[in-house]
Structure formats: structure tokens, C-alpha cells
PDB file of C-alpha atoms in Angstrom:
ATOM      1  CA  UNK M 400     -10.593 -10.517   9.689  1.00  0.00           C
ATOM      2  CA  UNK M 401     -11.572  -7.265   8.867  1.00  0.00           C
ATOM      3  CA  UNK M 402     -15.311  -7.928   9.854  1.00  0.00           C
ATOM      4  CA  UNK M 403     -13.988  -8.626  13.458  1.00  0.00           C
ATOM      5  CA  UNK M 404     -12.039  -5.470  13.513  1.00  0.00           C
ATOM      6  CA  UNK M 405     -14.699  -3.506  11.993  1.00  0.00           C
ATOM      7  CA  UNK M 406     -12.523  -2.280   8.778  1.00  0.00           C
ATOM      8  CA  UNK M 407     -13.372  -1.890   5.185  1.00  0.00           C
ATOM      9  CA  UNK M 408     -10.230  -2.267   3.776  1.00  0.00           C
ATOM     10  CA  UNK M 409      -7.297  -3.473   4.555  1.00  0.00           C
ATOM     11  CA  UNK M 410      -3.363  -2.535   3.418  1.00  0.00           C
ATOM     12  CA  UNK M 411      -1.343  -5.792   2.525  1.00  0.00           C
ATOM     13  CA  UNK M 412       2.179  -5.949   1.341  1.00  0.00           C
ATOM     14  CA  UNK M 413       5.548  -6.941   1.062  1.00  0.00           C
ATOM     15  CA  UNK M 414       9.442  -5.576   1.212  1.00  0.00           C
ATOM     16  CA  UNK M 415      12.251  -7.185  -0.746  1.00  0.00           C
ATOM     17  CA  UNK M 416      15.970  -6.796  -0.785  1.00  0.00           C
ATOM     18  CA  UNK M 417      17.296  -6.968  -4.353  1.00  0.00           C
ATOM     19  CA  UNK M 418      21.004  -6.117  -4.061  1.00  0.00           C
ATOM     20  CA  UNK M 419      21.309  -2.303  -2.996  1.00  0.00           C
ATOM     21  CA  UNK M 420      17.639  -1.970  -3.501  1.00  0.00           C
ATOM     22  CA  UNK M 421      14.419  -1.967  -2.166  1.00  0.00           C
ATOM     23  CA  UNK M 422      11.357  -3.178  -3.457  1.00  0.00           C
ATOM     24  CA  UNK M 423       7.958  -2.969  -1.908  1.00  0.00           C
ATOM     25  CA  UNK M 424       4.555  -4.160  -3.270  1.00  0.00           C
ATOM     26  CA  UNK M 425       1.475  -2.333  -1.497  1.00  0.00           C
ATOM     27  CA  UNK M 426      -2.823  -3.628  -1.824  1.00  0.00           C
ATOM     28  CA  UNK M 427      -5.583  -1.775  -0.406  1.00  0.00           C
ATOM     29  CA  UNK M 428      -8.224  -5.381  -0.176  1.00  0.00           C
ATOM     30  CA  UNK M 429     -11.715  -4.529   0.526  1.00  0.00           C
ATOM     31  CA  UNK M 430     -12.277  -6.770   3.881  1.00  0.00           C
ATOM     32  CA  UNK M 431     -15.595  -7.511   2.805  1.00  0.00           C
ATOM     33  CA  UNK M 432     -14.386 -10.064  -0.660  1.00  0.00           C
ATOM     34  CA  UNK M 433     -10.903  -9.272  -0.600  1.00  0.00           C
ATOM     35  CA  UNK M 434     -10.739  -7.783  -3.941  1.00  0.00           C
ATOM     36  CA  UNK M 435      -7.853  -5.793  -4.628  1.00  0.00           C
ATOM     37  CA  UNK M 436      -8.943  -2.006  -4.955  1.00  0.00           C
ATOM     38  CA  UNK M 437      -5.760  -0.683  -5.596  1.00  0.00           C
ATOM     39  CA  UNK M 438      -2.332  -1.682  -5.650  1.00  0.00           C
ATOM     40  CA  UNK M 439       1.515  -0.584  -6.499  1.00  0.00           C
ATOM     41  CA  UNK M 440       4.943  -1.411  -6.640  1.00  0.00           C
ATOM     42  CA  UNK M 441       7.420   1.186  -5.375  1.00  0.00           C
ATOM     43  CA  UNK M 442      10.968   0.718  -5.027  1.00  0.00           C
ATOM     44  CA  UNK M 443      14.315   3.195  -3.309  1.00  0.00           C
ATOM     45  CA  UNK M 444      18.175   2.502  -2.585  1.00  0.00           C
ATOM     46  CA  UNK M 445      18.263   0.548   0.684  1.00  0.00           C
ATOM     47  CA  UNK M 446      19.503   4.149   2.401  1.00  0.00           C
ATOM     48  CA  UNK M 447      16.461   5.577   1.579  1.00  0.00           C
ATOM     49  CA  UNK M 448      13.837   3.311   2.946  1.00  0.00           C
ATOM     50  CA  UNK M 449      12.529   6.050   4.991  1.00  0.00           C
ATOM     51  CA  UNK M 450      11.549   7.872   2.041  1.00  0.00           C
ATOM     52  CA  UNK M 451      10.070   4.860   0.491  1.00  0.00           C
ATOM     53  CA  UNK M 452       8.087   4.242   3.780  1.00  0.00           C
ATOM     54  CA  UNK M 453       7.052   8.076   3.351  1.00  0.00           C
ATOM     55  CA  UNK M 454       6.111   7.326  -0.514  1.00  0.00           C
ATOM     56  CA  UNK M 455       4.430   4.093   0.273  1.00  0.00           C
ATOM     57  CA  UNK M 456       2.345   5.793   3.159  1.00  0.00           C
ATOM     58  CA  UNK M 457       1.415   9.117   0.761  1.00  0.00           C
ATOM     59  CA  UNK M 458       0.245   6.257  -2.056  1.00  0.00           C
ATOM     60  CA  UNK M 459      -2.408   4.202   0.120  1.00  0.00           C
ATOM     61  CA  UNK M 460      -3.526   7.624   1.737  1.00  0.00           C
ATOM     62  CA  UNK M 461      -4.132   8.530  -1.586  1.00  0.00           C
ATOM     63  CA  UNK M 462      -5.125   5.405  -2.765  1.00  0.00           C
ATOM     64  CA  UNK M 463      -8.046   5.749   0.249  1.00  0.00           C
ATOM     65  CA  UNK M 464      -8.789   9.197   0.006  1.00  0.00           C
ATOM     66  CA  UNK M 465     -10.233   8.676  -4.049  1.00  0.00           C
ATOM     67  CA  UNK M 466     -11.732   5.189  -3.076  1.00  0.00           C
ATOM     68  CA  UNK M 467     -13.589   6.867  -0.636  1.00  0.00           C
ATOM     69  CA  UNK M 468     -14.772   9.644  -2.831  1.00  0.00           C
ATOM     70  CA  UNK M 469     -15.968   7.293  -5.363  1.00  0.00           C
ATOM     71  CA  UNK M 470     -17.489   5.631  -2.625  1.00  0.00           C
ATOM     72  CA  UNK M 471     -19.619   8.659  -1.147  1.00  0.00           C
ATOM     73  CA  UNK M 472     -20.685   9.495  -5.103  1.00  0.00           C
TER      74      UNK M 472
END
């Protein structure tokens, strides 16, 4: 897949409802052998899953911004 859309990586996941809370699980997967360069597992009250969509987007931003330094070294 991520040949065909000309990526390197590509951010996987998955949201679960555990009584009043939230739990997400987030993978940055190199396209190329899907290995899993990074990965976490965040979780907020269901009336703040804004701020865990926030926290989860700040993480793989993150998460890219360092594999792409160690990358360019």
C-alpha cells in the first residue's frame, strides 16, 4: 500500500471504549517491511477525546520528527 501511495510510513491504530474511558493504541509501520518503528498506548475520560486526539497527533509528529532525524544522520 504505501508503495502505491508513495509513503514511507504509515500511522495504524485503534480506539476502545472501556467503561468511561478511552483507550487508543497508535504504530508508525515503515511501508517498505511493515516493521513497527514506534508505537504507544494513550488513554483519556471519554469527554476528553479531543485532547487525546490532540495527544495522539503531538506523539506520531514526534514520533516522525526523531525517526526522521535518525534517518538523515
Amino acid at each position: 500500500v504505501g508503495a502505491s501511495w508513495g509513503v514511507g510510513r504509515i500511522v495504524e491504530g485503534s480506539l476502545r471504549r472501556v467503561g468511561e474511558q478511552i483507550k487508543a493504541t497508535v504504530n508508525l509501520v515503515r511501508a517498505s517491511d511493515g516493521f513497527a518503528e514506534w508505537s504507544d498506548a494513550l488513554s483519556a475520560p471519554v469527554a476528553e477525546t479531543l485532547r487525546l486526539q490532540e495527544r495522539m497527533a503531538r506523539a506520531v509528529a514526534s514520533a516522525m520528527g526523531s525517526q526522521s532525524a535518525a534517518f538523515a544522520e
